[in-house]
Coordinates of C-alpha atoms in Angstrom, one line a residue:
M1 CA 0.0 0.0 0.0
P2 CA 1.5 3.4 -0.9
K3 CA 2.6 5.6 2.0
Y4 CA 0.0 8.4 1.4
E5 CA -2.8 5.8 1.4
F6 CA -1.5 4.4 4.8
R7 CA -1.5 7.9 6.3
T8 CA -5.0 8.5 5.0
V9 CA -6.3 5.3 6.7
Q10 CA -4.7 6.3 10.0
H11 CA -6.3 9.7 10.1
T12 CA -9.9 9.1 9.0
P13 CA -12.6 11.4 10.6
A14 CA -13.9 8.4 12.6
R15 CA -10.5 7.6 14.1
V16 CA -9.9 11.2 15.0
V17 CA -13.3 11.5 16.7
Y18 CA -12.6 8.3 18.6
R19 CA -9.2 9.5 19.8
F20 CA -10.7 12.8 20.9
L21 CA -13.5 11.1 22.9
S22 CA -11.2 8.4 24.4
G23 CA -8.4 10.7 25.6
R24 CA -5.8 9.5 23.1
F25 CA -3.6 11.8 21.0
L26 CA -5.3 13.0 17.8
D27 CA -2.4 12.0 15.6
G28 CA -2.3 8.4 17.0
E29 CA 1.3 8.7 18.1
R30 CA 2.3 7.3 21.5
R31 CA 4.5 9.8 23.3
T32 CA 5.0 8.3 26.7
D33 CA 4.7 4.9 28.5
G34 CA 1.5 6.1 30.2
G35 CA -1.9 4.5 29.7
Y36 CA -5.6 5.3 30.3
L37 CA -5.2 5.1 34.1
R38 CA -1.4 5.4 34.5
P39 CA 0.4 8.8 34.0
G40 CA 3.4 8.8 31.8
R41 CA 6.9 8.6 33.4
R42 CA 9.2 7.9 30.4
V43 CA 9.5 9.6 27.1
L44 CA 9.4 7.1 24.2
A45 CA 11.7 7.1 21.2
E46 CA 8.8 7.9 18.8
S47 CA 7.9 11.1 20.6
G48 CA 9.0 14.5 19.5
H49 CA 8.3 16.2 22.8
A50 CA 6.9 15.4 26.2
S51 CA 4.8 18.2 27.6
K52 CA 2.7 18.1 30.8
W53 CA -0.3 17.3 28.6
A54 CA 1.4 14.3 27.2
M55 CA 2.3 13.0 30.7
L56 CA -1.3 13.0 31.8
P57 CA -3.2 9.7 32.0
G58 CA -5.8 9.1 29.3
W59 CA -8.8 9.6 31.6
Q60 CA -7.6 13.2 32.5
R61 CA -7.3 14.2 28.9
Q62 CA -10.7 12.7 28.3
A63 CA -12.2 14.6 31.2
W64 CA -10.8 17.9 29.9
R65 CA -12.1 17.3 26.3
L66 CA -15.5 16.2 27.3
G67 CA -15.9 18.5 30.4
T68 CA -15.0 21.7 28.6
P69 CA -17.9 21.9 26.2
I70 CA -20.3 20.6 28.9
A71 CA -19.0 23.3 31.3
L72 CA -19.5 26.0 28.6
C73 CA -23.1 24.9 28.0
G74 CA -23.7 24.9 31.8
V75 CA -22.3 28.4 32.2
S76 CA -24.4 29.7 29.3
S77 CA -27.5 28.2 30.9
A78 CA -26.7 29.6 34.3
Y79 CA -26.0 33.1 32.9
L80 CA -29.5 33.1 31.3
T81 CA -31.0 32.1 34.6
S82 CA -29.0 34.2 37.1
P83 CA -26.6 36.7 35.3
D84 CA -25.4 38.5 38.4
L85 CA -24.4 35.4 40.4
T86 CA -22.8 33.9 37.3
A87 CA -20.8 37.0 36.5
G88 CA -19.5 37.1 40.1
T89 CA -18.5 33.5 40.0
A90 CA -16.8 34.0 36.7
A91 CA -14.8 36.9 38.1
V92 CA -13.5 34.7 40.9
L93 CA -12.7 31.9 38.6
A94 CA -11.0 34.3 36.2
A95 CA -8.8 35.6 39.0
V96 CA -7.8 32.1 40.0
G97 CA -7.2 31.1 36.4
G98 CA -5.2 34.2 35.8
T99 CA -3.0 33.4 38.7
R100 CA -2.4 29.9 37.4
V101 CA -1.7 31.2 33.9
A102 CA 0.8 33.7 35.4
R103 CA 2.5 30.9 37.3
R104 CA 2.7 28.7 34.2
A105 CA 4.0 31.6 32.1
R106 CA 6.7 32.2 34.7
A107 CA 7.6 28.4 34.7
A108 CA 7.7 28.5 30.9
W109 CA 10.0 31.6 31.0
R110 CA 12.3 29.8 33.5
M111 CA 12.3 26.7 31.2
R112 CA 13.2 28.8 28.3
R113 CA 16.1 30.3 30.2
F114 CA 17.1 26.8 31.4
N115 CA 17.2 25.6 27.8
A116 CA 19.2 28.6 26.7
A117 CA 21.7 28.1 29.5
Y118 CA 22.0 24.3 29.6
I119 CA 20.2 22.3 26.9
N120 CA 21.2 24.2 23.8
P121 CA 24.9 24.5 24.7
T122 CA 24.9 20.8 25.6
L123 CA 23.5 19.8 22.2
A124 CA 26.1 22.0 20.5
A125 CA 28.9 20.4 22.4
L126 CA 27.7 16.9 21.5
T127 CA 28.4 17.4 17.8
G128 CA 32.1 16.6 18.5
A129 CA 31.2 13.0 19.2
L130 CA 27.9 12.5 17.3
G131 CA 28.4 14.8 14.3
D132 CA 25.2 15.8 12.4
A133 CA 23.2 12.8 13.7
P134 CA 19.8 13.7 15.1
V135 CA 19.9 14.0 18.9
R136 CA 17.0 14.3 21.4
L137 CA 17.9 15.5 24.9
H138 CA 15.2 15.4 27.6
V139 CA 15.6 16.8 31.1
S140 CA 12.9 16.1 33.6
P141 CA 11.3 19.4 34.9
E142 CA 11.9 18.2 38.5
L143 CA 15.6 18.2 37.8
G144 CA 15.7 21.9 37.4
S145 CA 15.7 22.4 41.2
L146 CA 19.0 20.4 41.4
V147 CA 20.9 22.4 38.8
P148 CA 22.5 25.5 40.1
R149 CA 21.7 28.8 38.4
L150 CA 24.5 30.5 36.5
V151 CA 25.8 33.4 38.5
K152 CA 27.0 36.6 36.8
P153 CA 29.5 38.9 38.4
M154 CA 28.0 42.0 40.1
S155 CA 29.0 45.6 39.4
P156 CA 29.9 47.9 42.3
A157 CA 26.5 49.6 42.0
E158 CA 24.6 46.2 42.1
K159 CA 26.6 45.2 45.2
A160 CA 25.7 48.5 46.9
V161 CA 22.0 48.0 46.0
R162 CA 21.9 44.4 47.2
T163 CA 23.7 45.3 50.5
W164 CA 21.1 48.1 51.2
Y165 CA 18.3 45.8 50.2
G166 CA 19.6 43.0 52.5
E167 CA 20.0 45.3 55.5
H168 CA 16.8 47.3 55.3
V169 CA 14.2 45.5 53.1
E170 CA 14.8 41.8 53.1
P171 CA 14.4 41.2 56.9
A172 CA 10.9 42.6 56.6
V173 CA 10.1 40.7 53.4
R174 CA 11.3 37.4 54.9
W175 CA 9.4 37.7 58.2
A176 CA 6.1 36.2 57.1
P177 CA 7.6 33.3 55.0
E178 CA 9.9 32.3 57.8
H179 CA 7.2 32.1 60.4
I180 CA 5.0 30.2 58.0
M181 CA 7.8 27.7 57.4
R182 CA 8.4 27.3 61.1
A183 CA 4.7 26.6 61.6
L184 CA 4.8 24.0 58.9
W185 CA 7.9 22.3 60.4
L186 CA 6.2 22.3 63.8
A187 CA 3.1 20.7 62.2
Q188 CA 5.3 18.0 60.6
K189 CA 7.0 17.3 63.9
K190 CA 3.6 16.9 65.7
A191 CA 2.3 14.6 62.9
S192 CA 5.5 12.5 62.6
P193 CA 4.1 9.6 64.7
A194 CA 1.1 9.2 62.4
T195 CA 3.2 9.7 59.2
R196 CA 5.7 7.0 60.4
W197 CA 2.9 4.6 61.0
L198 CA 1.4 5.3 57.5
E199 CA 4.8 4.6 55.9
Q200 CA 4.3 0.9 56.2
F201 CA 1.2 1.1 54.0
R202 CA 2.9 2.9 51.1
R203 CA 4.2 1.0 48.2
P204 CA 7.9 1.5 47.5
V205 CA 8.7 3.8 44.6
D206 CA 11.1 2.6 42.0
S207 CA 14.2 4.8 42.0
D208 CA 14.5 4.4 38.3
T209 CA 11.3 6.5 37.7
G210 CA 12.7 9.7 39.4
P211 CA 14.1 12.9 37.7
R212 CA 16.3 12.0 34.8
I213 CA 18.3 13.2 31.8
E214 CA 17.7 11.1 28.6
L215 CA 19.7 11.4 25.4
L216 CA 18.6 9.5 22.3
T217 CA 20.5 9.5 19.0
S218 CA 20.1 7.7 15.8
V219 CA 23.7 6.7 15.7
P220 CA 23.7 2.8 15.9
Y221 CA 26.9 2.5 18.0
L222 CA 29.2 4.7 20.1
T223 CA 32.8 3.7 21.0
D224 CA 34.2 3.9 24.5
D225 CA 35.9 7.2 23.7
Q226 CA 32.7 8.6 22.3
R227 CA 30.7 7.5 25.4
R228 CA 33.3 9.1 27.7
Y229 CA 33.0 12.3 25.7
V230 CA 29.2 12.4 25.9
S231 CA 29.3 11.7 29.6
S232 CA 31.8 14.4 30.3
V233 CA 29.8 16.9 28.2
V234 CA 26.5 16.2 30.0
N235 CA 28.1 16.3 33.5
A236 CA 29.9 19.5 32.7
K237 CA 27.0 21.3 31.0
I238 CA 24.2 20.1 33.3
P239 CA 25.7 20.1 36.8
A240 CA 23.0 18.2 38.7
G241 CA 25.4 16.6 41.2
D242 CA 26.2 12.9 41.4
L243 CA 24.3 11.0 38.7
N244 CA 23.9 7.3 37.8
E245 CA 24.6 6.5 34.2
R246 CA 23.1 3.7 32.1
W247 CA 23.8 3.0 28.4
D248 CA 21.5 1.0 26.0
Q249 CA 23.0 0.4 22.5
V250 CA 20.7 -2.5 21.5
G251 CA 18.8 -1.7 18.3
P252 CA 19.2 1.0 15.7
Q253 CA 19.5 3.8 18.2
V254 CA 21.6 4.6 21.3
R255 CA 19.9 5.7 24.5
V256 CA 21.7 6.9 27.6
T257 CA 20.0 7.8 30.9
W258 CA 21.3 9.7 33.9
T259 CA 19.3 9.4 37.1
V260 CA 19.8 11.4 40.3
R261 CA 21.6 9.5 43.1
K262 CA 19.8 9.2 46.4
R263 CA 19.3 12.6 48.0
P264 CA 20.7 13.3 51.5
P265 CA 18.7 11.6 54.3
S266 CA 16.0 13.6 56.0
K267 CA 17.5 13.1 59.4
V268 CA 21.1 12.7 60.7
G269 CA 21.7 12.3 64.4
Y270 CA 23.8 11.3 67.4
A271 CA 24.7 7.8 66.1
D272 CA 26.1 9.2 62.8
L273 CA 28.3 11.8 64.5
S274 CA 29.5 9.5 67.3
A275 CA 30.5 6.8 64.8
R276 CA 32.7 9.1 62.7
L277 CA 34.2 11.4 65.4
A278 CA 37.2 9.1 66.1
Q279 CA 38.0 8.7 62.4
L280 CA 38.6 12.4 61.9
A281 CA 41.7 14.5 62.5
E282 CA 41.7 17.2 65.3
W283 CA 41.1 19.9 62.7
E284 CA 38.4 18.0 60.8
Y285 CA 34.7 18.2 61.7
F286 CA 31.7 16.2 60.6
L287 CA 28.7 18.2 59.6
G288 CA 26.2 15.7 58.2
L289 CA 25.5 13.5 55.3
G290 CA 25.2 14.5 51.6
V291 CA 24.0 13.0 48.4
G292 CA 24.1 9.2 48.5
G293 CA 24.8 9.2 52.3
K294 CA 28.3 10.6 51.7
P295 CA 29.8 12.3 54.9
V296 CA 30.3 16.0 54.6
T297 CA 33.3 17.3 56.6
I298 CA 35.2 20.6 56.8
S299 CA 38.7 21.3 57.8
L300 CA 39.6 24.3 59.9
K301 CA 43.2 23.9 58.8
E302 CA 43.0 23.3 55.1
D303 CA 39.7 24.8 54.1
S304 CA 39.3 27.9 56.3
P305 CA 39.8 28.8 60.0
H306 CA 36.4 30.6 60.2
I307 CA 32.8 29.7 59.3
A308 CA 30.1 32.0 58.2
C309 CA 26.5 30.9 58.7
S310 CA 23.6 32.7 57.1
A311 CA 20.0 31.5 57.1
G312 CA 16.5 32.6 58.0
S313 CA 14.9 32.3 61.4
G314 CA 14.3 28.7 62.5
A315 CA 16.5 27.2 59.8
G316 CA 18.9 25.6 62.3
K317 CA 21.8 28.0 62.6
S318 CA 22.3 27.1 66.3
V319 CA 22.1 23.4 65.5
L320 CA 24.9 23.7 63.0
A321 CA 27.0 25.7 65.5
Q322 CA 26.3 23.0 68.2
T323 CA 27.4 20.2 65.8
V324 CA 30.9 21.7 65.5
A325 CA 31.1 22.9 69.1
V326 CA 30.5 19.5 70.7
Q327 CA 33.3 18.0 68.6
V328 CA 35.6 20.8 69.8
L329 CA 34.7 20.0 73.4
A330 CA 35.1 16.3 72.9
R331 CA 38.7 16.9 71.7
G332 CA 39.7 18.9 74.7
G333 CA 39.1 22.4 73.3
R334 CA 37.1 25.3 74.7
V335 CA 33.9 27.0 73.3
V336 CA 33.2 30.6 73.9
I337 CA 29.5 31.5 73.1
L338 CA 28.4 35.1 72.5
D339 CA 24.7 34.9 72.7
L340 CA 22.1 37.5 73.5
K341 CA 19.0 35.3 73.2
G342 CA 20.0 32.0 74.9
S343 CA 20.1 29.7 71.8
H344 CA 22.5 27.2 73.4
R345 CA 20.9 25.9 76.5
W346 CA 22.7 22.6 76.0
A347 CA 26.0 24.3 76.9
L348 CA 24.9 25.8 80.2
N349 CA 27.3 24.7 83.1
L350 CA 29.0 22.3 80.7
P351 CA 32.8 22.0 81.4
G352 CA 34.9 23.8 78.8
V353 CA 32.2 26.4 77.8
D354 CA 32.3 30.1 78.5
Y355 CA 28.8 31.5 78.0
C356 CA 28.5 35.3 77.5
T357 CA 25.0 36.8 77.5
S358 CA 25.6 40.4 78.3
P359 CA 27.4 43.1 76.2
E360 CA 29.9 43.6 79.1
Q361 CA 30.8 39.8 79.1
M362 CA 31.1 39.7 75.4
H363 CA 33.3 42.8 75.3
K364 CA 35.8 41.3 77.8
A365 CA 35.7 37.9 76.1
L366 CA 36.6 39.3 72.6
V367 CA 39.4 41.4 74.0
A368 CA 40.8 38.4 75.9
L369 CA 40.5 36.2 72.8
A370 CA 42.3 38.7 70.6
R371 CA 45.1 38.9 73.2
L372 CA 45.4 35.1 73.4
A373 CA 45.5 34.8 69.5
E374 CA 48.2 37.6 69.3
E375 CA 50.4 35.9 71.9
R376 CA 50.1 32.6 70.2
N377 CA 51.1 34.1 66.9
S378 CA 54.0 35.8 68.5
R379 CA 55.2 32.6 69.9
A380 CA 54.8 30.8 66.6
L381 CA 57.5 33.0 65.0
H382 CA 60.1 31.4 67.3
E383 CA 58.9 27.8 67.1
S384 CA 59.1 25.1 64.5
E385 CA 56.6 24.9 61.6
D386 CA 54.7 21.9 63.3
W387 CA 54.5 23.7 66.6
D388 CA 51.1 23.2 68.3
P389 CA 49.9 26.4 70.1
G390 CA 47.7 24.4 72.4
Y391 CA 44.0 23.7 72.8
R392 CA 41.5 25.0 70.2
V393 CA 39.2 27.8 71.0
F394 CA 35.9 27.9 69.1
V395 CA 34.0 31.2 69.2
I396 CA 30.3 31.1 68.4
A397 CA 29.1 34.7 67.6
E398 CA 25.3 34.5 67.5
E399 CA 23.2 37.1 65.6
L400 CA 26.0 39.4 64.7
N401 CA 23.6 42.0 63.3
A402 CA 22.3 42.6 66.9
T403 CA 25.4 41.7 68.8
F404 CA 27.6 44.4 67.1
A405 CA 25.0 47.0 67.8
K406 CA 24.9 46.1 71.5
L407 CA 28.7 46.1 71.7
K408 CA 28.9 49.6 70.1
D409 CA 26.2 50.9 72.5
Y410 CA 28.0 49.4 75.5
W411 CA 31.3 51.0 74.5
S412 CA 29.7 54.4 73.9
E413 CA 28.5 54.4 77.5
A414 CA 31.6 52.8 79.1
R415 CA 34.2 54.8 77.1
G416 CA 36.2 57.2 79.1
T417 CA 38.0 60.3 78.2
G418 CA 40.9 59.6 75.9
D419 CA 39.6 56.1 74.9
A420 CA 39.3 55.2 71.2
K421 CA 35.9 55.8 69.6
V422 CA 35.8 52.4 67.9
S423 CA 34.8 49.6 70.3
P424 CA 37.8 47.5 71.3
A425 CA 35.6 44.4 71.2
V426 CA 34.6 45.1 67.5
R427 CA 38.3 45.7 66.7
A428 CA 39.2 42.5 68.5
F429 CA 36.6 40.5 66.5
R430 CA 38.1 41.8 63.2
D431 CA 41.6 40.9 64.4
L432 CA 40.5 37.4 65.2
L433 CA 39.4 36.9 61.6
F434 CA 42.9 37.8 60.3
M435 CA 45.0 35.6 62.7
G436 CA 42.8 32.7 63.7
R437 CA 44.5 29.8 61.7
S438 CA 47.9 29.7 63.3
A439 CA 46.5 30.6 66.7
K440 CA 43.8 27.9 66.6
V441 CA 41.1 30.4 67.5
N442 CA 38.2 29.9 65.1
V443 CA 35.1 32.0 64.7
F444 CA 31.6 30.7 63.8
A445 CA 29.7 33.8 62.7
V446 CA 25.9 33.5 62.7
A447 CA 23.6 36.0 61.1
Q448 CA 20.4 36.1 59.1
M449 CA 22.0 38.5 56.7
L450 CA 25.8 38.4 56.9
T451 CA 26.6 41.7 55.1
A452 CA 30.1 43.2 54.8
H453 CA 29.1 46.0 57.2
T454 CA 28.3 43.4 59.9
T455 CA 31.7 41.7 59.8
G456 CA 33.7 44.9 59.6
G457 CA 34.1 45.3 55.8
P458 CA 34.6 43.2 52.7
E459 CA 38.2 42.3 53.7
S460 CA 37.0 40.8 57.0
R461 CA 34.2 38.8 55.4
E462 CA 36.7 37.3 52.9
N463 CA 38.3 35.4 55.8
F464 CA 35.3 33.1 56.0
G465 CA 36.3 30.5 53.6
I466 CA 33.6 28.1 54.7
R467 CA 30.1 29.5 54.2
A468 CA 26.9 27.7 55.2
L469 CA 23.5 28.8 53.8
A470 CA 20.0 27.6 54.2
R471 CA 16.6 29.0 53.2
Y472 CA 18.6 31.7 51.3
T473 CA 17.4 34.2 48.8
K474 CA 19.0 35.1 45.6
N475 CA 20.2 38.4 47.1
N476 CA 21.8 36.6 50.1
W477 CA 23.5 34.0 47.9
Q478 CA 24.9 36.7 45.6
M479 CA 26.5 38.5 48.5
L480 CA 28.0 35.4 50.3
A481 CA 28.8 32.9 47.5
P482 CA 28.8 34.7 44.1
E483 CA 31.5 32.3 42.8
A484 CA 29.3 29.2 43.2
G485 CA 26.2 28.2 41.3
M486 CA 23.0 28.7 43.3
P487 CA 20.9 25.6 43.8
R488 CA 17.2 26.0 44.7
A489 CA 16.7 26.4 48.4
S490 CA 15.3 23.3 50.1
R491 CA 12.3 23.3 52.4
T492 CA 13.6 20.3 54.4
L493 CA 14.5 21.3 58.0
G494 CA 18.3 21.0 58.5
R495 CA 19.2 20.9 54.8
W496 CA 22.2 23.2 54.2
Q497 CA 24.5 24.2 51.3
I498 CA 28.1 24.2 52.4
V499 CA 30.2 26.3 50.1
V500 CA 34.0 25.7 50.1
G501 CA 36.3 26.9 47.4
G502 CA 33.4 27.9 45.1
V503 CA 31.7 24.5 45.3
A504 CA 28.3 24.1 47.0
T505 CA 27.6 20.7 48.7
E506 CA 24.1 19.8 49.8
C507 CA 24.2 18.5 53.4
Q508 CA 21.7 17.3 56.0
V509 CA 23.2 18.6 59.2
A510 CA 23.4 16.3 62.2
Y511 CA 20.8 17.2 64.9
L512 CA 21.6 16.4 68.5
S513 CA 19.2 17.0 71.4
P514 CA 20.6 18.8 74.4
A515 CA 21.0 15.5 76.2
E516 CA 22.8 13.9 73.3
A517 CA 25.1 16.9 72.9
R518 CA 26.2 16.8 76.6
L519 CA 26.5 13.0 76.5
L520 CA 28.8 13.1 73.5
V521 CA 31.1 15.5 75.3
H522 CA 31.3 13.3 78.4
K523 CA 31.6 10.1 76.4
H524 CA 34.8 11.3 74.7
A525 CA 36.2 13.0 77.8
A526 CA 38.7 10.2 78.4
V527 CA 40.9 11.4 75.5
S528 CA 39.9 15.1 75.9
P529 CA 41.3 16.9 79.0
S530 CA 39.5 20.1 79.7
A531 CA 41.6 23.2 78.8
Q532 CA 41.7 26.3 80.9
S533 CA 39.3 29.1 80.0
P534 CA 41.0 31.8 77.8
L535 CA 39.0 34.4 79.6
M536 CA 41.1 33.9 82.7
G537 CA 44.0 35.6 81.0
A538 CA 46.2 34.7 78.1
D539 CA 49.3 34.7 80.3
Q540 CA 47.9 31.6 82.1
E541 CA 47.6 29.5 79.0
M542 CA 48.2 25.8 79.5
S543 CA 49.4 22.8 77.6
P544 CA 46.6 20.5 76.2
R545 CA 48.1 17.7 78.2
Q546 CA 47.5 19.5 81.6
T547 CA 44.6 20.5 83.6
T548 CA 44.1 22.9 86.5
V549 CA 43.5 21.6 90.1
G550 CA 43.1 24.6 92.3
D551 CA 46.2 26.7 91.8
S552 CA 48.5 23.8 90.8
V553 CA 49.0 21.9 87.5
S554 CA 48.9 18.1 87.6
A555 CA 48.8 15.2 85.2
V556 CA 45.5 14.3 83.7
V557 CA 43.7 11.2 84.9
D558 CA 41.1 9.3 83.0
P559 CA 37.9 11.3 83.5
L560 CA 35.7 8.2 82.8
S561 CA 37.2 6.4 85.8
E562 CA 36.2 9.2 88.2
T563 CA 33.5 8.3 90.7
V564 CA 30.4 10.5 91.3
T565 CA 27.0 10.1 93.0
L566 CA 23.8 10.4 90.9
R567 CA 23.2 13.9 92.3
E568 CA 26.7 15.0 91.3
A569 CA 26.2 13.5 87.8
V570 CA 23.0 15.5 87.4
A571 CA 24.7 18.7 88.6
R572 CA 27.7 18.2 86.2
G573 CA 25.4 17.6 83.2
I574 CA 26.4 13.9 82.8
S575 CA 22.8 12.9 83.2
P576 CA 20.3 14.9 81.0
W577 CA 17.4 14.3 83.4
A578 CA 16.5 15.6 86.8
F579 CA 17.8 13.7 89.9
D580 CA 14.4 12.0 90.6
A581 CA 14.0 11.0 87.0
T582 CA 17.5 9.6 86.8
K583 CA 17.0 7.6 90.0
K584 CA 13.7 6.2 88.8
R585 CA 15.2 5.2 85.4
L586 CA 18.1 3.5 87.1
Q587 CA 15.8 1.5 89.4
R588 CA 13.8 0.4 86.3
A589 CA 16.9 -0.7 84.5
R590 CA 18.1 -2.7 87.4
K591 CA 14.7 -4.3 87.8
A592 CA 14.7 -5.3 84.1
Q593 CA 18.3 -6.5 84.5
A594 CA 19.6 -4.3 81.7
P595 CA 23.2 -5.2 80.8
T596 CA 24.2 -1.5 80.7
A597 CA 22.8 -0.6 84.1
P598 CA 25.8 0.7 86.2
A599 CA 26.7 -1.0 89.4
P600 CA 27.8 1.1 92.4
V601 CA 31.5 1.0 93.2
G602 CA 31.3 2.5 96.7
K603 CA 29.5 4.7 99.1
E604 CA 29.6 8.4 99.9
G605 CA 27.6 8.6 103.1
L606 CA 24.3 7.0 102.3
A607 CA 24.5 7.7 98.5
D608 CA 25.9 5.1 96.0
V609 CA 28.9 6.1 94.0
Y610 CA 29.2 5.2 90.3
R611 CA 32.0 5.3 87.8
V612 CA 31.5 8.1 85.2
G613 CA 32.2 5.8 82.3
D614 CA 29.5 3.3 83.4
L615 CA 27.0 6.1 83.7
V616 CA 27.8 7.4 80.2
I617 CA 27.3 3.9 78.7
W618 CA 24.0 3.5 80.5
I619 CA 22.7 7.0 79.6
E620 CA 23.6 6.5 76.0
S621 CA 21.7 3.2 75.8
E622 CA 18.6 4.9 77.4
L623 CA 18.7 7.7 74.9
V624 CA 19.1 5.4 71.9
A625 CA 16.2 3.3 73.2

């Protein structure tokens, strides 16, 4: 049968009407693997495109085709019966429809920009391996959220405008969305018992049906060098992170599919941090897990001595600071917290922590820290290159935007005749940023909008080589990480972007409850002698192998072998519960004959005495349970 007769038979009026009424495509071409009840998930080779309309199941297309004329007839009949009510309803529906049309137009514009920035250059680069052969490249719309946006350099005028916007406008604009997001996170937390119970009724989703990149070419075969070239081009031109690659060269065409690796887990906790702490060097710190469950670590020696943290309210800035601080304490360092609002209750009365809550305390602390760092740097000039200045001091500066204002107000009131106009605390903070690496004094700066004005100028802010961002805006990203491509901000609580050396890494930060944070410090105390507070004076600095007992210096004993009563354990923070609750839990553990229940090793009056190490093991088992 001639070709033109074949096409005529396939497109008879009866067939076209049948396809229209049954929800099929009018040209009879099958574009996806979907059916009448199942939506399309994969684009087939015969398809020229795969729009959202093509991905719909057949019954939805049928409903639109049959429902639209019926709805028009119904609206006409209603208008003849009640014109005023029909006009009001039509106005409301037009407003809703206009909003949806605007959103779709915005999405189409974004897709056009996405194609211009990624798809078209990729197709042009593939001609080096495929020549003039027809190539079809499909990128799932969901994948657009994983691909960083291309960042253009900013002019001085744009920097000034963005800085002004970030300091004066953006805090007010972000207030409502941040509180709405915090309410959603609270609702998710409250509903978590029910959602975990419902998980067992959900069918597992095939990971092969997720967001993907598909390339189809009519070339019958590609050599190993050509395949490597195609893979390198796609990974370089469409930077969607770690991708799984699969080639299929069976048949007259070559198909290659890239699927996204498993995203970071939704929760990382105490067990993940405790298991990896001993495997890291003293200057390396575990933050959480990234794509495919890969650990994300930072180095305060090789990456940067200081960390900048910028995120909206409730995004977990204090949790990120706590994750690094507990590792510093567990290794024998000290933590100095400058906090006006009390975000780190886990650290109250914890050995090795100096908690400053008033501007006067913060002023004295920063001046003492700058003096300590200066003396360590001076000593380093006369020592060998591998000289260790001593224990590490980790400074958490919470809410710098408000803290600096308080410090300036305090100095304006306390300044005497002849004193400098610039606050010594502000000057000391800037000095720490320039000499923290060799002195082992590291700053963790926390702010909702970490502008250059907040840190003392662009030169000071450049010392933050590690930058953590969450729930960021385009303006915030452009100011803090303009050299890195900007991924779409995640709505998952605890999901951060860690930017080091111009590369952004997605990370689910480890969350520790206050009890777990204190337990981790006590658990690793055997290899971590407590260092002297730097606020007592830099001239009293001690070796990390010594500890203070009264006014004398003695050798360190194993802290886990120390004996304490339950009341002393509660007072020192070893037990996260109140004394009565700790006593009741211990009684239940003994009654159940739990293997981790500690046995008393002596008496102190009428109270039993326990070994600290035995208490730590038992408390950890209780928390895990």
